[in-house]
PDB file of C-alpha atoms in Angstrom:
ATOM      1  CA  MET A   1     -13.165 -14.488  -7.119  1.00  0.00           C
ATOM      2  CA  ASN A   2      -9.702 -14.161  -8.211  1.00  0.00           C
ATOM      3  CA  MET A   3      -7.330 -16.067  -5.810  1.00  0.00           C
ATOM      4  CA  LEU A   4      -4.130 -13.629  -5.753  1.00  0.00           C
ATOM      5  CA  THR A   5      -1.517 -14.395  -3.054  1.00  0.00           C
ATOM      6  CA  GLU A   6      -0.186 -11.601  -0.976  1.00  0.00           C
ATOM      7  CA  ARG A   7       2.544 -11.635  -2.950  1.00  0.00           C
ATOM      8  CA  GLY A   8       0.804 -10.768  -5.982  1.00  0.00           C
ATOM      9  CA  MET A   9      -1.373  -8.208  -4.667  1.00  0.00           C
ATOM     10  CA  LEU A  10       2.146  -6.281  -3.358  1.00  0.00           C
ATOM     11  CA  ASP A  11       3.335  -6.735  -7.118  1.00  0.00           C
ATOM     12  CA  HIS A  12       0.127  -5.218  -8.003  1.00  0.00           C
ATOM     13  CA  LEU A  13       1.156  -2.186  -5.484  1.00  0.00           C
ATOM     14  CA  HIS A  14       4.760  -1.827  -6.642  1.00  0.00           C
ATOM     15  CA  ASP A  15       3.737  -1.323  -9.835  1.00  0.00           C
ATOM     16  CA  ARG A  16       0.868   1.214  -9.165  1.00  0.00           C
ATOM     17  CA  TYR A  17       3.709   3.163  -7.594  1.00  0.00           C
ATOM     18  CA  GLN A  18       6.310   2.866  -9.748  1.00  0.00           C
ATOM     19  CA  PHE A  19       5.951   6.445 -11.475  1.00  0.00           C
ATOM     20  CA  VAL A  20       9.140   8.111 -12.441  1.00  0.00           C
ATOM     21  CA  ARG A  21       9.577  11.771 -13.257  1.00  0.00           C
ATOM     22  CA  PRO A  22       9.915  12.116 -16.677  1.00  0.00           C
ATOM     23  CA  GLY A  23      13.099  13.099 -18.312  1.00  0.00           C
ATOM     24  CA  THR A  24      14.608  12.013 -14.530  1.00  0.00           C
ATOM     25  CA  THR A  25      15.254   8.458 -13.319  1.00  0.00           C
ATOM     26  CA  THR A  26      13.894  10.246  -9.896  1.00  0.00           C
ATOM     27  CA  ARG A  27      11.229   7.254  -8.711  1.00  0.00           C
ATOM     28  CA  ARG A  28       8.068   9.667  -7.047  1.00  0.00           C
ATOM     29  CA  TRP A  29       7.641   6.996  -4.636  1.00  0.00           C
ATOM     30  CA  ILE A  30       9.436   5.362  -2.078  1.00  0.00           C
ATOM     31  CA  VAL A  31       7.705   2.310  -1.124  1.00  0.00           C
ATOM     32  CA  ALA A  32       8.221  -0.574   1.408  1.00  0.00           C
ATOM     33  CA  GLU A  33       7.079  -3.692   2.442  1.00  0.00           C
ATOM     34  CA  HIS A  34       5.477  -5.144   5.828  1.00  0.00           C
ATOM     35  CA  VAL A  35       6.465  -2.193   7.939  1.00  0.00           C
ATOM     36  CA  ARG A  36       5.992  -2.805  11.524  1.00  0.00           C
ATOM     37  CA  ALA A  37       4.409   0.053  13.762  1.00  0.00           C
ATOM     38  CA  ALA A  38       7.980   0.312  16.200  1.00  0.00           C
ATOM     39  CA  CYS A  39      11.464  -1.615  16.206  1.00  0.00           C
ATOM     40  CA  GLY A  40      11.665  -4.803  17.971  1.00  0.00           C
ATOM     41  CA  TYR A  41       9.152  -7.621  17.955  1.00  0.00           C
ATOM     42  CA  ASP A  42       6.068  -5.325  17.178  1.00  0.00           C
ATOM     43  CA  VAL A  43       3.187  -7.561  15.987  1.00  0.00           C
ATOM     44  CA  ARG A  44       1.579  -4.700  14.220  1.00  0.00           C
ATOM     45  CA  THR A  45       2.661  -4.009  10.639  1.00  0.00           C
ATOM     46  CA  ALA A  46       1.317  -2.282   7.741  1.00  0.00           C
ATOM     47  CA  ASP A  47       1.498  -4.752   4.685  1.00  0.00           C
ATOM     48  CA  PHE A  48       2.527  -1.691   2.001  1.00  0.00           C
ATOM     49  CA  VAL A  49       3.720   1.739   2.824  1.00  0.00           C
ATOM     50  CA  ALA A  50       3.673   4.744   0.204  1.00  0.00           C
ATOM     51  CA  GLN A  51       5.424   7.911   0.584  1.00  0.00           C
ATOM     52  CA  ASP A  52       4.892  10.431  -2.030  1.00  0.00           C
ATOM     53  CA  THR A  53       8.421  12.549  -2.953  1.00  0.00           C
ATOM     54  CA  TRP A  54       6.212  15.146  -4.702  1.00  0.00           C
ATOM     55  CA  GLU A  55       6.128  18.394  -2.863  1.00  0.00           C
ATOM     56  CA  ALA A  56       3.812  19.859  -4.317  1.00  0.00           C
ATOM     57  CA  GLN A  57       1.290  16.825  -3.191  1.00  0.00           C
ATOM     58  CA  GLY A  58       1.703  17.675  -0.285  1.00  0.00           C
ATOM     59  CA  LEU A  59       4.568  15.061   0.687  1.00  0.00           C
ATOM     60  CA  PRO A  60       1.163  12.094   1.538  1.00  0.00           C
ATOM     61  CA  LEU A  61       2.361   8.625   3.285  1.00  0.00           C
ATOM     62  CA  HIS A  62      -0.123   6.073   2.486  1.00  0.00           C
ATOM     63  CA  GLY A  63      -0.835   2.625   4.475  1.00  0.00           C
ATOM     64  CA  HIS A  64      -2.055  -0.261   2.432  1.00  0.00           C
ATOM     65  CA  GLU A  65      -3.436  -3.228   4.491  1.00  0.00           C
ATOM     66  CA  VAL A  66      -3.667  -6.300   1.759  1.00  0.00           C
ATOM     67  CA  LYS A  67      -6.398  -9.048   2.364  1.00  0.00           C
ATOM     68  CA  VAL A  68      -6.568 -11.729  -0.565  1.00  0.00           C
ATOM     69  CA  SER A  69      -9.661 -13.361   0.690  1.00  0.00           C
ATOM     70  CA  ARG A  70     -13.035 -12.939   2.227  1.00  0.00           C
ATOM     71  CA  ALA A  71     -12.455 -15.033   5.510  1.00  0.00           C
ATOM     72  CA  ASP A  72      -8.900 -12.552   5.468  1.00  0.00           C
ATOM     73  CA  TRP A  73     -10.825  -9.250   5.787  1.00  0.00           C
ATOM     74  CA  LEU A  74     -13.210 -10.563   8.418  1.00  0.00           C
ATOM     75  CA  LYS A  75     -10.734 -11.216  10.366  1.00  0.00           C
ATOM     76  CA  GLU A  76      -9.328  -7.577  10.189  1.00  0.00           C
ATOM     77  CA  LEU A  77     -12.582  -6.577  10.831  1.00  0.00           C
ATOM     78  CA  SER A  78     -12.611  -8.410  14.068  1.00  0.00           C
ATOM     79  CA  ASP A  79      -9.745  -6.243  15.531  1.00  0.00           C
ATOM     80  CA  PRO A  80      -9.792  -2.528  14.603  1.00  0.00           C
ATOM     81  CA  ASP A  81      -6.909  -2.030  16.695  1.00  0.00           C
ATOM     82  CA  LYS A  82      -4.695  -3.823  14.246  1.00  0.00           C
ATOM     83  CA  ALA A  83      -4.796  -1.158  11.721  1.00  0.00           C
ATOM     84  CA  ALA A  84      -4.219   1.649  14.046  1.00  0.00           C
ATOM     85  CA  ALA A  85      -0.936   1.069  15.303  1.00  0.00           C
ATOM     86  CA  ILE A  86       0.099   2.226  11.660  1.00  0.00           C
ATOM     87  CA  LYS A  87      -2.682   3.926   9.939  1.00  0.00           C
ATOM     88  CA  ARG A  88      -2.211   6.428  12.865  1.00  0.00           C
ATOM     89  CA  TYR A  89       0.954   8.005  11.016  1.00  0.00           C
ATOM     90  CA  CYS A  90      -0.434   7.880   7.876  1.00  0.00           C
ATOM     91  CA  ASP A  91      -2.214  10.367   5.470  1.00  0.00           C
ATOM     92  CA  ARG A  92      -4.335   7.943   3.852  1.00  0.00           C
ATOM     93  CA  TRP A  93      -5.084   4.463   5.062  1.00  0.00           C
ATOM     94  CA  TRP A  94      -6.413   1.572   1.903  1.00  0.00           C
ATOM     95  CA  LEU A  95      -7.926  -1.588   1.918  1.00  0.00           C
ATOM     96  CA  VAL A  96      -6.314  -3.323  -1.187  1.00  0.00           C
ATOM     97  CA  VAL A  97      -8.369  -6.503  -2.822  1.00  0.00           C
ATOM     98  CA  PRO A  98      -7.661  -8.779  -5.896  1.00  0.00           C
ATOM     99  CA  ASP A  99     -11.394  -8.126  -5.946  1.00  0.00           C
ATOM    100  CA  LYS A 100     -14.164  -5.249  -4.482  1.00  0.00           C
ATOM    101  CA  ARG A 101     -16.494  -8.679  -3.629  1.00  0.00           C
ATOM    102  CA  ILE A 102     -14.608  -9.560  -0.905  1.00  0.00           C
ATOM    103  CA  VAL A 103     -15.616  -6.683   1.223  1.00  0.00           C
ATOM    104  CA  HIS A 104     -19.245  -5.931   1.226  1.00  0.00           C
ATOM    105  CA  PRO A 105     -21.480  -2.625   1.381  1.00  0.00           C
ATOM    106  CA  ASP A 106     -20.866  -0.700   4.332  1.00  0.00           C
ATOM    107  CA  GLU A 107     -18.241  -2.779   5.542  1.00  0.00           C
ATOM    108  CA  LEU A 108     -15.493  -0.553   4.819  1.00  0.00           C
ATOM    109  CA  PRO A 109     -14.283   1.649   8.158  1.00  0.00           C
ATOM    110  CA  PRO A 110     -14.952   5.685   6.641  1.00  0.00           C
ATOM    111  CA  ASP A 111     -11.378   6.103   6.899  1.00  0.00           C
ATOM    112  CA  TRP A 112     -10.083   3.667   4.728  1.00  0.00           C
ATOM    113  CA  GLY A 113     -10.354   4.096   0.834  1.00  0.00           C
ATOM    114  CA  LEU A 114     -10.470   1.068  -1.157  1.00  0.00           C
ATOM    115  CA  MET A 115      -8.195  -1.111  -3.784  1.00  0.00           C
ATOM    116  CA  ALA A 116      -8.660  -3.841  -6.220  1.00  0.00           C
ATOM    117  CA  LEU A 117      -8.168  -4.807  -9.005  1.00  0.00           C
ATOM    118  CA  ASP A 118      -9.903  -4.329 -12.417  1.00  0.00           C
ATOM    119  CA  ARG A 119     -10.704  -6.308 -15.299  1.00  0.00           C
ATOM    120  CA  ASN A 120      -7.545  -5.746 -17.302  1.00  0.00           C
ATOM    121  CA  GLY A 121      -5.632  -6.766 -13.891  1.00  0.00           C
ATOM    122  CA  ARG A 122      -4.863  -3.084 -13.218  1.00  0.00           C
ATOM    123  CA  LEU A 123      -5.050  -1.706  -9.844  1.00  0.00           C
ATOM    124  CA  ARG A 124      -7.512   0.924  -8.943  1.00  0.00           C
ATOM    125  CA  ALA A 125      -8.905   3.179  -6.147  1.00  0.00           C
ATOM    126  CA  VAL A 126     -12.815   1.804  -5.827  1.00  0.00           C
ATOM    127  CA  ARG A 127     -13.428   4.213  -3.077  1.00  0.00           C
ATOM    128  CA  ALA A 128     -10.634   6.895  -2.692  1.00  0.00           C
ATOM    129  CA  ALA A 129      -9.203   7.216   0.777  1.00  0.00           C
ATOM    130  CA  PRO A 130     -10.467  10.519   2.882  1.00  0.00           C
ATOM    131  CA  ALA A 131      -7.581  11.959   3.635  1.00  0.00           C
ATOM    132  CA  LEU A 132      -6.441  11.431   7.636  1.00  0.00           C
ATOM    133  CA  ILE A 133      -4.890  13.835  10.269  1.00  0.00           C
ATOM    134  CA  PRO A 134      -1.433  11.296  11.563  1.00  0.00           C
ATOM    135  CA  GLU A 135       0.062  11.909  14.488  1.00  0.00           C
ATOM    136  CA  PRO A 136       4.060  13.185  14.459  1.00  0.00           C
ATOM    137  CA  ILE A 137       5.972   9.911  13.247  1.00  0.00           C
ATOM    138  CA  PRO A 138       8.293   8.850  16.560  1.00  0.00           C
ATOM    139  CA  ALA A 139      11.981   7.685  15.760  1.00  0.00           C
ATOM    140  CA  THR A 140      10.988   3.918  15.984  1.00  0.00           C
ATOM    141  CA  PHE A 141       8.506   3.951  13.578  1.00  0.00           C
ATOM    142  CA  ARG A 142      10.838   6.131  11.464  1.00  0.00           C
ATOM    143  CA  ALA A 143      13.570   3.931  11.840  1.00  0.00           C
ATOM    144  CA  THR A 144      11.159   0.461  11.120  1.00  0.00           C
ATOM    145  CA  LEU A 145       9.887   2.048   8.173  1.00  0.00           C
ATOM    146  CA  MET A 146      13.506   3.119   6.619  1.00  0.00           C
ATOM    147  CA  ARG A 147      14.419  -0.594   7.664  1.00  0.00           C
ATOM    148  CA  ALA A 148      11.930  -1.798   5.754  1.00  0.00           C
ATOM    149  CA  THR A 149      12.302   0.094   3.000  1.00  0.00           C
ATOM    150  CA  ALA A 150      15.915  -0.561   2.402  1.00  0.00           C
ATOM    151  CA  LYS A 151      14.731  -4.755   2.801  1.00  0.00           C
ATOM    152  CA  THR A 152      12.155  -3.851  -0.053  1.00  0.00           C
ATOM    153  CA  ALA A 153      14.177  -1.970  -2.020  1.00  0.00           C
ATOM    154  CA  ALA A 154      16.796  -4.900  -2.035  1.00  0.00           C
ATOM    155  CA  ALA A 155      14.434  -7.543  -2.911  1.00  0.00           C
ATOM    156  CA  ARG A 156      13.047  -5.721  -5.660  1.00  0.00           C
ATOM    157  CA  ALA A 157      16.462  -5.502  -7.134  1.00  0.00           C
ATOM    158  CA  ARG A 158      17.583  -8.651  -6.827  1.00  0.00           C
ATOM    159  CA  ALA A 159      14.127  -9.553  -8.455  1.00  0.00           C
ATOM    160  CA  GLU A 160      14.324  -7.690 -11.212  1.00  0.00           C
ATOM    161  CA  SER A 161      17.849  -8.617 -11.907  1.00  0.00           C
ATOM    162  CA  ALA A 162      16.494 -12.474 -12.432  1.00  0.00           C
ATOM    163  CA  THR A 163      13.441 -11.647 -14.639  1.00  0.00           C
ATOM    164  CA  PRO A 164      13.297  -8.983 -17.550  1.00  0.00           C
ATOM    165  CA  GLN A 165      12.711  -5.340 -16.672  1.00  0.00           C
ATOM    166  CA  GLN A 166       9.895  -3.880 -17.664  1.00  0.00           C
ATOM    167  CA  PRO A 167       9.669  -0.071 -18.104  1.00  0.00           C
ATOM    168  CA  LEU A 168       8.629   2.222 -15.253  1.00  0.00           C
ATOM    169  CA  ARG A 169       5.711   4.552 -15.783  1.00  0.00           C
ATOM    170  CA  THR A 170       5.981   7.731 -16.863  1.00  0.00           C
ATOM    171  CA  ALA A 171       4.015  11.080 -16.879  1.00  0.00           C
ATOM    172  CA  GLY A 172       2.542   9.790 -20.516  1.00  0.00           C
ATOM    173  CA  SER A 173       1.089   6.602 -18.347  1.00  0.00           C
ATOM    174  CA  LYS A 174      -2.487   6.203 -17.769  1.00  0.00           C
ATOM    175  CA  SER A 175      -2.542   5.570 -13.700  1.00  0.00           C
ATOM    176  CA  THR A 176      -5.546   5.850 -11.181  1.00  0.00           C
TER     177      THR A 176
END
């Protein structure tokens, strides 16, 4: 199995959600890494959250849990309340893995989608995340989401200024 780190998988998520509206610099998705369920020292954290900004698409909030090994996935399965702390605010919830074989048949909870790397190293939906009915977002989660978004944007800007930039995907680009 492919042994990527969480950082590598987060980079793949950034690639997946970097769509820019053609003819503008407006990003479709606003993203954040390591989003806590509330302000303070709450230990429940989503690895990656993506907010769609296209109103015509319903403005869904997608939450992502990254697991890079079978053992990591089994640990997640042993504590189903862990993901619920943030999943309850999301319109869709995803498990993101480097290799779909990390998840055995019938292990994925019915309200989770599955993303995995394909043969070309692109992150693809293996099983679509079903629509959830999210709870209203409280001010504490909104604040921590905004904090994580700002922190993620600053870190990505530093990383991009240190490496040659690749063009962002536009409407002509393929993505699933």
